[in-house]
CSV table of C-alpha atoms and ligand atoms in Angstrom, one decimal:
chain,number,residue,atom,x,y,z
A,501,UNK,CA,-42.4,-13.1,12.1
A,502,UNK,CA,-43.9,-11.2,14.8
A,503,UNK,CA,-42.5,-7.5,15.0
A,504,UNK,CA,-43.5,-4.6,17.8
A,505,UNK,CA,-44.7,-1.8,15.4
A,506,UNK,CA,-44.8,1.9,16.0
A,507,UNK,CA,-48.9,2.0,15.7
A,508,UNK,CA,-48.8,0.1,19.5
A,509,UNK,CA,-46.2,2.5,21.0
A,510,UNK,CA,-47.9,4.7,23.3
A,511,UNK,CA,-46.0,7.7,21.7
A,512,UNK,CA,-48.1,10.6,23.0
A,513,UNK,CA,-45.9,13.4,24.3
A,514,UNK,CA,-43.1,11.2,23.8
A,515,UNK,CA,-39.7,11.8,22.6
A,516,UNK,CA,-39.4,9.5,19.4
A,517,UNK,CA,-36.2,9.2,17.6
A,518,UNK,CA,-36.7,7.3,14.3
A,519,UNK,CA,-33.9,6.1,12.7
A,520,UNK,CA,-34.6,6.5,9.0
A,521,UNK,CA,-32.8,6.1,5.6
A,522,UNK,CA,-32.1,9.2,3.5
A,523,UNK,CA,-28.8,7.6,1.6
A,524,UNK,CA,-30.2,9.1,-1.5
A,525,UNK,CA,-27.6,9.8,-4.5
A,526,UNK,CA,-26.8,13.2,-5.1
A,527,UNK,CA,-26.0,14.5,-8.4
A,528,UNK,CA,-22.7,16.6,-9.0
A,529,UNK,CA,-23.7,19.5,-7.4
A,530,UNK,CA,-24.7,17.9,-4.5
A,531,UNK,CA,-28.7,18.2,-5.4
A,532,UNK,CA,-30.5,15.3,-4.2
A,533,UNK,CA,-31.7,13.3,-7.6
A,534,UNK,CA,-34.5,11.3,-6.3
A,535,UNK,CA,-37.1,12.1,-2.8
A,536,UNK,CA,-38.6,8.2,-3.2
A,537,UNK,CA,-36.4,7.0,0.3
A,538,UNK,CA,-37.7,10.6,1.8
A,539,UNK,CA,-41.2,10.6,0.5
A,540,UNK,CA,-41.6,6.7,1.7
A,541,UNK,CA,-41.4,8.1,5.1
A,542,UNK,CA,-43.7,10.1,5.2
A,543,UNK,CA,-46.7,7.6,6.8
A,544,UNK,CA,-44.6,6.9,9.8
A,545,UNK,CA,-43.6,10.4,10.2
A,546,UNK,CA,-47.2,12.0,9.8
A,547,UNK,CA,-48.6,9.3,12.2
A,548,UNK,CA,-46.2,10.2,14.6
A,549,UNK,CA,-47.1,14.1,14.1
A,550,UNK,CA,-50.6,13.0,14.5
A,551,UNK,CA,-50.2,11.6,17.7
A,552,UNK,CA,-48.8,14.1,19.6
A,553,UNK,CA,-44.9,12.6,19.0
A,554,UNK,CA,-41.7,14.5,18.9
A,555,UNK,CA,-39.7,13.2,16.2
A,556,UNK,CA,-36.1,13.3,16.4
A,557,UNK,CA,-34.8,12.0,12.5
A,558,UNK,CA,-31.2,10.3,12.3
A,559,UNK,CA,-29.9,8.9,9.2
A,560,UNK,CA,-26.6,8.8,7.4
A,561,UNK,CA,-25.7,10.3,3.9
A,562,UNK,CA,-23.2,8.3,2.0
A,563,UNK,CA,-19.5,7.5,3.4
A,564,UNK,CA,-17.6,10.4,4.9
A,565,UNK,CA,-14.3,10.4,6.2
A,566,UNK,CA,-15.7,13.0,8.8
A,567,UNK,CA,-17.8,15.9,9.2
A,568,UNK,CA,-15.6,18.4,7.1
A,569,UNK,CA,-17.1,16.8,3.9
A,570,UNK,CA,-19.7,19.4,3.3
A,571,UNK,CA,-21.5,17.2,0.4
A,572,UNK,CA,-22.5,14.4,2.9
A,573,UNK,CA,-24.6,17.3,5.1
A,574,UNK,CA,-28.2,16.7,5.6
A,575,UNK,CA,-29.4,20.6,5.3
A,576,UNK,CA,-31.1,19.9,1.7
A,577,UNK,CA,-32.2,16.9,3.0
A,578,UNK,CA,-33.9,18.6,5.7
A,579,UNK,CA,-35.2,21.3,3.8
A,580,UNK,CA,-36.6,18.7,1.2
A,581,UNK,CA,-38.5,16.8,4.5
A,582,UNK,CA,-40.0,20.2,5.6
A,583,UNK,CA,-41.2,21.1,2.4
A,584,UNK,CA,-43.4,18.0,2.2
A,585,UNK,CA,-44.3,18.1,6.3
A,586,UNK,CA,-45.1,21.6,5.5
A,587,UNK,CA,-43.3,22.6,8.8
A,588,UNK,CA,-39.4,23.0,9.3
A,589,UNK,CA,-37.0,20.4,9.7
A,590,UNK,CA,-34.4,21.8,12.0
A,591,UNK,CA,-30.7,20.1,11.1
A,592,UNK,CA,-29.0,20.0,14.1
A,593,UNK,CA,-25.3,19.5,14.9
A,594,UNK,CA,-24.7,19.1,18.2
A,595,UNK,CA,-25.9,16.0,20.1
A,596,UNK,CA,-26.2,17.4,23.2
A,597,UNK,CA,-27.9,20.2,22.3
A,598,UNK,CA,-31.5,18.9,20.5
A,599,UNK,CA,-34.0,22.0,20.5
A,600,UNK,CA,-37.7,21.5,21.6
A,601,UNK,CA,-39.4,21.2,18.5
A,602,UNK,CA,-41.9,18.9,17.0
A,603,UNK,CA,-39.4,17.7,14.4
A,604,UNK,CA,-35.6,17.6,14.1
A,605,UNK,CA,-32.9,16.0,12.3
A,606,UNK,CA,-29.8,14.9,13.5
A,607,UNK,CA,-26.8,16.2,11.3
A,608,UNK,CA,-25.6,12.9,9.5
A,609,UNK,CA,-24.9,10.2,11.5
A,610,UNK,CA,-21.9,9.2,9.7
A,611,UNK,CA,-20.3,12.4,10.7
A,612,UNK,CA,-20.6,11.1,14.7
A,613,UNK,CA,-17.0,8.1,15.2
A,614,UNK,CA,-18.3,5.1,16.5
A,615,UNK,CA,-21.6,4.7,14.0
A,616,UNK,CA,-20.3,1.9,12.0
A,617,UNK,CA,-18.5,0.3,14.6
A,618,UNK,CA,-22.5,0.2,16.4
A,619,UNK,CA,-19.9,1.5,19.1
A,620,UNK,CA,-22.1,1.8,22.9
A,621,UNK,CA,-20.8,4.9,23.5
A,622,UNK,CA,-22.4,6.6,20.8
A,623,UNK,CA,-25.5,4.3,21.0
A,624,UNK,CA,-26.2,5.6,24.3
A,625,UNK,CA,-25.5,9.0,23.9
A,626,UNK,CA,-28.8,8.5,20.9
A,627,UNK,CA,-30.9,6.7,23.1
A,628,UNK,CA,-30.7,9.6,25.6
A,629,UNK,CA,-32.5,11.6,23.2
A,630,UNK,CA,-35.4,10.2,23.2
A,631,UNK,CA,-38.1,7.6,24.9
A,632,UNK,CA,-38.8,5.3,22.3
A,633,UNK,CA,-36.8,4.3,19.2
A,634,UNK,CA,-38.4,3.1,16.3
A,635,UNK,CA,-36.8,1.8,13.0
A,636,UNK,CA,-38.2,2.9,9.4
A,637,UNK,CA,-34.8,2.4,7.8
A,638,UNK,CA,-35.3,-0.5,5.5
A,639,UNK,CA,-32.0,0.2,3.6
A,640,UNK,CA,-29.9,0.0,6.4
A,641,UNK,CA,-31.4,-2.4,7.9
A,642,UNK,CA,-28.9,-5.1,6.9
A,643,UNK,CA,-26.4,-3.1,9.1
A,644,UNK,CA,-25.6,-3.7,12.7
A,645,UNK,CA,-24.5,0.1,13.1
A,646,UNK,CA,-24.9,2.0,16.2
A,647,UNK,CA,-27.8,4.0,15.1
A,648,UNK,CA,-29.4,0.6,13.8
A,649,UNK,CA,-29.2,-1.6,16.2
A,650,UNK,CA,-27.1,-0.7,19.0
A,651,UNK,CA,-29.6,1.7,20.2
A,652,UNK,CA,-32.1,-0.7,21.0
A,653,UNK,CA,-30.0,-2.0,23.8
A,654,UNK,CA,-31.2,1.4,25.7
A,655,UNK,CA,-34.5,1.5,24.4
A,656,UNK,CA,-37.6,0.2,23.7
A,657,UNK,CA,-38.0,-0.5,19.9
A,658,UNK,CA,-40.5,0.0,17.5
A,659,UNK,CA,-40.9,-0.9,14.1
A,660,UNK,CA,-41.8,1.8,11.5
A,661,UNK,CA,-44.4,1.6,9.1
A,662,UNK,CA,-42.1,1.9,5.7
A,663,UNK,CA,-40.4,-1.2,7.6
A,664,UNK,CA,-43.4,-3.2,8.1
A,665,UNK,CA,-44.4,-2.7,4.4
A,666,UNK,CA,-41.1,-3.6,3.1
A,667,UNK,CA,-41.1,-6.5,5.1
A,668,UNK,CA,-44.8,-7.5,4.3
A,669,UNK,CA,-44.3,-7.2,0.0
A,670,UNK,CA,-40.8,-9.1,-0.3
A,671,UNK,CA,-42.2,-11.8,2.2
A,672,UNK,CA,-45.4,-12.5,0.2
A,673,UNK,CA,-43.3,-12.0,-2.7
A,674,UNK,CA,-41.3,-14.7,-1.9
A,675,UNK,CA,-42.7,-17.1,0.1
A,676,UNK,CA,-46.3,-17.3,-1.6
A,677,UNK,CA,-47.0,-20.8,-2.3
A,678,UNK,CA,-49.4,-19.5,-5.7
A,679,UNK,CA,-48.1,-19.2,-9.2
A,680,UNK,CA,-44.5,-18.5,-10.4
A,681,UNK,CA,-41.8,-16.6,-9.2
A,682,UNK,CA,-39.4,-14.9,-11.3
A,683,UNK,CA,-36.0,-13.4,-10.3
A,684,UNK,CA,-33.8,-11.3,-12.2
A,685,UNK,CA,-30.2,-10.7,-10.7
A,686,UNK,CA,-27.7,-8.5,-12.8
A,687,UNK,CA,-25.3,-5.7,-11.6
A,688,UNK,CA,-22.0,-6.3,-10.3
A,689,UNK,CA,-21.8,-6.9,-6.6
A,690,UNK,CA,-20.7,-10.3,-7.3
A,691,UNK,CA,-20.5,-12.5,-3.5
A,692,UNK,CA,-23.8,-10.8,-2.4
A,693,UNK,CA,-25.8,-11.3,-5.5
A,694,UNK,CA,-24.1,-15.2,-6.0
A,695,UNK,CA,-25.0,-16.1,-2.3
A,696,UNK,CA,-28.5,-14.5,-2.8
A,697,UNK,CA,-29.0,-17.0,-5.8
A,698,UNK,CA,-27.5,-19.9,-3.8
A,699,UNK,CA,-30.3,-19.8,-1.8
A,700,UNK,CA,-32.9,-18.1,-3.9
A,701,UNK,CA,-32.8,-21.6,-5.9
A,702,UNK,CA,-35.2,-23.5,-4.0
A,703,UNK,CA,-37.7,-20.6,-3.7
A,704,UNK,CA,-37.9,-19.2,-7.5
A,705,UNK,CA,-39.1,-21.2,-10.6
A,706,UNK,CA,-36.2,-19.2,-12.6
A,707,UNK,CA,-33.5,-17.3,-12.1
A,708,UNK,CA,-32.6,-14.9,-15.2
A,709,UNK,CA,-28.9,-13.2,-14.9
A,710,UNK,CA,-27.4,-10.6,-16.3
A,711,UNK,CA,-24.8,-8.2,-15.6
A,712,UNK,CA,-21.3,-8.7,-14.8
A,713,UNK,CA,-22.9,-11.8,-12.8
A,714,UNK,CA,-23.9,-13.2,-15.4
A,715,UNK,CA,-20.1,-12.9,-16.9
A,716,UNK,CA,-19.0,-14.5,-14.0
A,717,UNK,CA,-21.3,-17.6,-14.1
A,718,UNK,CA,-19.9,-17.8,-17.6
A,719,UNK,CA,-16.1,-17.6,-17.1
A,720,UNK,CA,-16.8,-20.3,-14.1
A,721,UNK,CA,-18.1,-22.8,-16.4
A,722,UNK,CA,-15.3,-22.3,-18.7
A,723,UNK,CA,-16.7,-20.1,-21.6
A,724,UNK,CA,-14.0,-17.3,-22.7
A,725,UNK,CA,-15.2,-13.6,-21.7
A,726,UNK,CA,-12.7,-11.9,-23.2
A,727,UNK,CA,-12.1,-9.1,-21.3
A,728,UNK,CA,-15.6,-9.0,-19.6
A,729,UNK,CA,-15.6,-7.4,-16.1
A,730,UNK,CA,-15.1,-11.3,-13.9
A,731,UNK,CA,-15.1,-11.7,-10.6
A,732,UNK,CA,-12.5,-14.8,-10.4
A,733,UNK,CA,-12.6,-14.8,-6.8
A,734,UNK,CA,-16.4,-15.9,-6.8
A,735,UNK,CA,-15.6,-18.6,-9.4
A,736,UNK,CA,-15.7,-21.2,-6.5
A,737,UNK,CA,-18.9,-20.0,-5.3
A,738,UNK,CA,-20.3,-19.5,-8.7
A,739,UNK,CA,-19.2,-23.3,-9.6
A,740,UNK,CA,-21.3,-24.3,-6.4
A,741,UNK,CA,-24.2,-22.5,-7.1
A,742,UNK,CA,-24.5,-23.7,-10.6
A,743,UNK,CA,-24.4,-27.6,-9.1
A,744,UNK,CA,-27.2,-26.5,-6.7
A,745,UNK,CA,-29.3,-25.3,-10.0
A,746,UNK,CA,-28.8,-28.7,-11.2
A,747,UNK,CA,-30.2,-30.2,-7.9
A,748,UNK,CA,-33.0,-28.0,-7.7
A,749,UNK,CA,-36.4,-27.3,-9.5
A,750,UNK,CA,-35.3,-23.2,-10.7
A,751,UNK,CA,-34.1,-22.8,-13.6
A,752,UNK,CA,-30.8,-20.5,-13.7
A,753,UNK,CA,-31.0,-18.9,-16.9
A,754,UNK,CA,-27.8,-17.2,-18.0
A,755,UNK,CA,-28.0,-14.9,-21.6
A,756,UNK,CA,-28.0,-16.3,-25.2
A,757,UNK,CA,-26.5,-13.6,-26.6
A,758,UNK,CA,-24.7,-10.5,-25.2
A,759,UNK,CA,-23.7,-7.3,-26.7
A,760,UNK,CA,-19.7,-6.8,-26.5
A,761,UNK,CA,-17.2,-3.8,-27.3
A,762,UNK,CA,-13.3,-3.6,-26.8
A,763,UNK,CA,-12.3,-3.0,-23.1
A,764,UNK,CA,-12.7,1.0,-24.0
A,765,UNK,CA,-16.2,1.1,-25.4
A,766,UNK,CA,-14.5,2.7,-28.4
A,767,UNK,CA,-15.5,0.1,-30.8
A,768,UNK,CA,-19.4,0.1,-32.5
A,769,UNK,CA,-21.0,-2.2,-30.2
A,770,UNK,CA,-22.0,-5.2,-31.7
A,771,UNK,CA,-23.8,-8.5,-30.8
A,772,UNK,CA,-22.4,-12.2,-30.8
A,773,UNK,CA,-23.7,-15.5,-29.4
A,774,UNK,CA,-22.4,-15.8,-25.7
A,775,UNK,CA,-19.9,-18.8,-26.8
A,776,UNK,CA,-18.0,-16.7,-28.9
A,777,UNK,CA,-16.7,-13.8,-27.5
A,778,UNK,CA,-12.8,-13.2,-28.6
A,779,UNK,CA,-10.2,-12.2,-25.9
A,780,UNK,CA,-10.1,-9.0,-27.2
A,781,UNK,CA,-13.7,-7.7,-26.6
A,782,UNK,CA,-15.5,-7.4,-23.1
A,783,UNK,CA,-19.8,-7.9,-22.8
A,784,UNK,CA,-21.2,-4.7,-21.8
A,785,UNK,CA,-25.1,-5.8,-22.2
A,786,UNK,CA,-27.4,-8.8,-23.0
A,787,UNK,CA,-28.2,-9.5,-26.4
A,788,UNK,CA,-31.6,-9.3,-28.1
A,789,UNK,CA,-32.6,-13.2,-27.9
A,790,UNK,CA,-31.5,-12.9,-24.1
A,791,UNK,CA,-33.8,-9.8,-24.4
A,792,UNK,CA,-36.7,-11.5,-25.7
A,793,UNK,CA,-36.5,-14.9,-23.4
A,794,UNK,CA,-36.3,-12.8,-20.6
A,795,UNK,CA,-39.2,-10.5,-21.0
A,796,UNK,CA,-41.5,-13.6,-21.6
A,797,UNK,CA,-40.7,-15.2,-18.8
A,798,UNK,CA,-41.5,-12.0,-16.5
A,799,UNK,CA,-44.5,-11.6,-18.4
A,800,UNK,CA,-45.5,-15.2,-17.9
A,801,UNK,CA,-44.6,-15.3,-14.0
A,802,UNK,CA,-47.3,-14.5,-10.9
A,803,UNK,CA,-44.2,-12.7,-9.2
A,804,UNK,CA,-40.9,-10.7,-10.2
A,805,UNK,CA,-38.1,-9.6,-8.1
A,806,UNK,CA,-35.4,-7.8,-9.7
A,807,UNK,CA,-31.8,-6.4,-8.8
A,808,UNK,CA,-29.0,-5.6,-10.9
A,809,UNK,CA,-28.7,-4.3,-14.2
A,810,UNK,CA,-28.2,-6.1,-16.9
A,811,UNK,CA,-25.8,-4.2,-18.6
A,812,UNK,CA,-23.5,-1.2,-18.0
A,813,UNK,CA,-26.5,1.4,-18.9
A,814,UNK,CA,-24.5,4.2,-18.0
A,815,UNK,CA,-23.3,4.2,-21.4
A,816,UNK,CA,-26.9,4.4,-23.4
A,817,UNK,CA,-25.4,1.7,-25.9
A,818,UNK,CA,-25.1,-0.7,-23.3
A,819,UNK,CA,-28.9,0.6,-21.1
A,820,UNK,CA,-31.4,-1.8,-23.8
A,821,UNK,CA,-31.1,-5.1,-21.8
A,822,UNK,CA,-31.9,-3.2,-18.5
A,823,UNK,CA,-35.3,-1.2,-20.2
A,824,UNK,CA,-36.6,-3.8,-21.6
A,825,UNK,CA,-36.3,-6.1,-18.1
A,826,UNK,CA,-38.2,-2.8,-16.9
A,827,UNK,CA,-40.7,-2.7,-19.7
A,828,UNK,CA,-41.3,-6.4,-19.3
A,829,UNK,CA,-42.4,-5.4,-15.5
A,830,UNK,CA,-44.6,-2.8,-16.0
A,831,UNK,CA,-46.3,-5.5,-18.5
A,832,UNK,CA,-46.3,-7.8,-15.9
A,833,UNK,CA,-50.2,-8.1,-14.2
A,834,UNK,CA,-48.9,-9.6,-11.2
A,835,UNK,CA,-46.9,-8.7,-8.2
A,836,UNK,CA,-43.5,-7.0,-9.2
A,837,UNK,CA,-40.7,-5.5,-6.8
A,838,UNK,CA,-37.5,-3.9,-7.8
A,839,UNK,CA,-34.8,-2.6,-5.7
A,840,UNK,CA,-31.0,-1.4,-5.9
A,841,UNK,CA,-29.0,1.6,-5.7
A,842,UNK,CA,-28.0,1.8,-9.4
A,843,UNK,CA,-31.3,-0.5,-10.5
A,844,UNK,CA,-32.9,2.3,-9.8
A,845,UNK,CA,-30.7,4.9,-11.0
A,846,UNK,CA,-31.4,3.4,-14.1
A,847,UNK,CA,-35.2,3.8,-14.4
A,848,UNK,CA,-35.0,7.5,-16.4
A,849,UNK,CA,-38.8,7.3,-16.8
A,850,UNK,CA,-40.1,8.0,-12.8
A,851,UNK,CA,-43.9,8.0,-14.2
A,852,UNK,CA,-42.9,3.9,-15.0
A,853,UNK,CA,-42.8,3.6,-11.2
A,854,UNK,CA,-46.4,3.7,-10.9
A,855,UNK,CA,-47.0,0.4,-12.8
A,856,UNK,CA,-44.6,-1.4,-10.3
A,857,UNK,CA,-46.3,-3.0,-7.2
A,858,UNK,CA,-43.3,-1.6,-5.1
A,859,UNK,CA,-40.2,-0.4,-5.3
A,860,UNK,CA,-37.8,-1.2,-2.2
A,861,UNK,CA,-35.8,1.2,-0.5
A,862,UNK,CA,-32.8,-1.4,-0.1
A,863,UNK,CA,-30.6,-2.1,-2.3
A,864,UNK,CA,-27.9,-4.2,0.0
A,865,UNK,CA,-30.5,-4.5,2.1
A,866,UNK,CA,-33.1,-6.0,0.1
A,867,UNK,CA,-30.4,-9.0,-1.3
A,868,UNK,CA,-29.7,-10.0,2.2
A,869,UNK,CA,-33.4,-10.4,3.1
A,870,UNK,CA,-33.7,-12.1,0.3
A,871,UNK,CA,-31.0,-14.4,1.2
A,872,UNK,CA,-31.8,-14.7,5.1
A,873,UNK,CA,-35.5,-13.9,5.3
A,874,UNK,CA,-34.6,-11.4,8.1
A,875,UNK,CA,-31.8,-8.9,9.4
A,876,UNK,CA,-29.8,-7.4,12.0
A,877,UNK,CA,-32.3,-4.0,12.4
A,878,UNK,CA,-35.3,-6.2,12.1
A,879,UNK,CA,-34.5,-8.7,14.7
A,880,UNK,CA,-34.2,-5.6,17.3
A,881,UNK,CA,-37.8,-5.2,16.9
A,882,UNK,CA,-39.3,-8.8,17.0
A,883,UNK,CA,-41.4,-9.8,19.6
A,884,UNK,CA,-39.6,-12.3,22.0
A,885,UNK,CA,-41.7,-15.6,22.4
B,931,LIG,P1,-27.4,-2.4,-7.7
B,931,LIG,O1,-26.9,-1.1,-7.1
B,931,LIG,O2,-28.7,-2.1,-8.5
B,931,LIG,O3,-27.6,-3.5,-6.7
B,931,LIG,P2,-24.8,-3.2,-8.6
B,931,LIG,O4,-24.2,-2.2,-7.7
B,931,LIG,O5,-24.5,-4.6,-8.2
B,931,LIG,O6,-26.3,-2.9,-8.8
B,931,LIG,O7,-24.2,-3.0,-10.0
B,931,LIG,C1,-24.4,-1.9,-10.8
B,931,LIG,C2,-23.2,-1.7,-11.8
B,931,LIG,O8,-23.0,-2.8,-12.5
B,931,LIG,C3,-23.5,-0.6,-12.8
B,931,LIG,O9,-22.6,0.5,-12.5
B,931,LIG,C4,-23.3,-1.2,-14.1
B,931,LIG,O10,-22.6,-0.4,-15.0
B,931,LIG,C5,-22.4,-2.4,-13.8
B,931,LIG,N1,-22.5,-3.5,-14.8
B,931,LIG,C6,-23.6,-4.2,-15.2
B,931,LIG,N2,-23.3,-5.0,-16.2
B,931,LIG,C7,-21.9,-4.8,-16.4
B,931,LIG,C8,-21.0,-5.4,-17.4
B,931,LIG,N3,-21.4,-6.3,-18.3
B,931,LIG,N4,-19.8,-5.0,-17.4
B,931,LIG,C9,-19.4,-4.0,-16.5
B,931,LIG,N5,-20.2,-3.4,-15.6
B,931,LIG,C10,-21.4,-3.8,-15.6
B,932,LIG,MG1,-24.9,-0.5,-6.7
């Protein structure tokens, strides 16, 4: 795949507007919990700086209704960016009103109707902002929105540096014809994540689940979950998927044991073999032998990709399956890439980041790629021919 990057956009004096992906959680005061999808921009933004650019920043903030929800504003945000540019960020409001400075940030994106619905109107009225249009927005990049792709009807596109090295990791990650590949798939977006293993089964040499996936993969093949979180309307997919395991060389490895409570958590947690869980109780985690098969065969595997975790970790009872997949990265001498909102959310210890050979900025994002080897905000910035 051939893509136009930034570095070959003659950007000098131009107007730049770089569509970027700040969708970073917030914590209940509205404080921003984690700068990784800020800081991760940085090398496209300091290039830019460098070269005589004039940046105008547009991302979106979670899912307002409209602009009156005050916790979805980007001033922190901008603040945050300025204090790592070392210049101010100015948050602007008004679209027709963009001050001449070397950096601004448009207010969120998902405060402007039309956005989602990658509406023209809307696109246009961005595109008139600037010169050039280039795409850094990894996370959003599985999203035909307005400020995603409709844009780059009305502009010549770019793609941004975080891009290319998101794009660069999960493709040699993947497609690399050395050694093992591992993938690890928990959480509980069930159609994405079953889809993504549907077709993940002819590139990885196993497949470990976990998660309320992995509860679904069970119930499907007719083993009682009790009252496990299930996602009966994937069972046909899930009953598909399975067949193409049997057809293929992966191995689709769901857990040995799982660690189950009543629906309420307010029972002592306890483990049983994943055959005998009564109606009564629901599996919250995997179990220790799950545990232990599935750290070896990270720790035996050239490559790891992982998304989902493995248990409802919120509740600490429930968090060991997910550390120890974590733990078994970080052991892992290889490459190793993790990604997902609450995957993420999950790793307490930031410092562990460091022992990971990349940590995606898509969540969504990164399944779909996954599953299509490209997407809708990437193919706006392919070379034709
Ligand atoms: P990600 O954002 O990393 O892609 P998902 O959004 O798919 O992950 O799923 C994360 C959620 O899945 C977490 O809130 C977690 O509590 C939940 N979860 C994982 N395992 C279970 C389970 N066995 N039962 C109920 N919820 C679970
Ligand atoms: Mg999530």
């Amino acid at each position: 795949m051939k893509l136009k990057t930034v570095k070959e956009a003659s950007v000098k004096n131009k107007r730049v507007l770089v569509r970027v992906d700040y969708n970073v959680s917030l914590d209940n005061n509205h404080n921003v919990t984690d700068n990784t999808r800020i800081t991760q921009t940085l090398p496209t933004l300091k290039f830019l700086l460098k070269n005589a650019a004039k940046i105008i920043l547009v991302s979106h903030l979670g899912r307002p209704k409209d602009k009156n929800e005050k916790k979805y504003s980007l001033t922190n945000i901008a603040n945050i960016l300025g204090s790592y540019l070392d210049k101010k960020v100015e948050l602007v409001k008004n679209i027709n009103n963009i001050p001449n400075a070397r950096i601004v940030m448009l207010e969120n994106i998902r405060f402007f109707p039309g956005e989602k619905a990658n509406d023209a109107e809307l696109a246009r009225q961005l595109a008139q902002l600037a010169d050039i249009y280039v795409n850094d927005a990894f996370g959003t990049a599985h999203r035909a929105h307005a400020s995603v792709v409709g844009i780059a009807e009305y502009l010549p596109a770019y793609a941004g540096l975080l891009l290319l090295k998101e794009i660069r990791l999960i493709t040699t990650a993947l497609n690399s014809s050395e050694g093992s590949l591992t993938i690890v798939i928990g959480g509980a977006k069930t159609p994405e994540k079953i889809r993504a293993i549907g077709t993940l089964l002819d590139k990885a040499n196993n497949i470990l689940v976990g998660g309320a996936i992995a509860n679904t993969f069970l119930s499907t093949w007719g083993i009682p979950t009790g009252a496990s979180l299930v996602d009966y309307e994937m069972s046909e997919m899930a009953r598909q998927v399975i067949w193409m395991a049997t057809q293929s060389n992966a191995a689709l490895i769901l857990p040995d044991d799982v660690v189950v409570s009543n629906e309420d958590r307010s029972r002592k947690a306890s483990t049983l073999s994943y055959r005998s869980v009564p109606g009564h109780l629901a599996i919250f985690d995997i179990g220790p032998k799950a545990r232990q098969k599935y750290k070896k065969k990270i720790i035996n595997s050239d490559r790891v990709i992982w998304n989902g975790p493995m248990g409802l970790f919120e509740d600490k009872r429930y968090a060991t399956g997910t550390s120890s997949i974590l733990q078994a990265m970080t052991k892992n001498s290889g490459t190793t890439i993790i990604g997902g909102g609450d995957t993420l959310t999950a790793i307490k210890d930031k410092s562990i980041i460091g022992k990971i050979t990349h940590v995606s900025t898509g969540g969504g994002a990164l399944l779909e790629f996954l599953e299509k080897g490209t997407l809708p905000g990437i193919e706006i910035v392919k070379c034709n021919g």
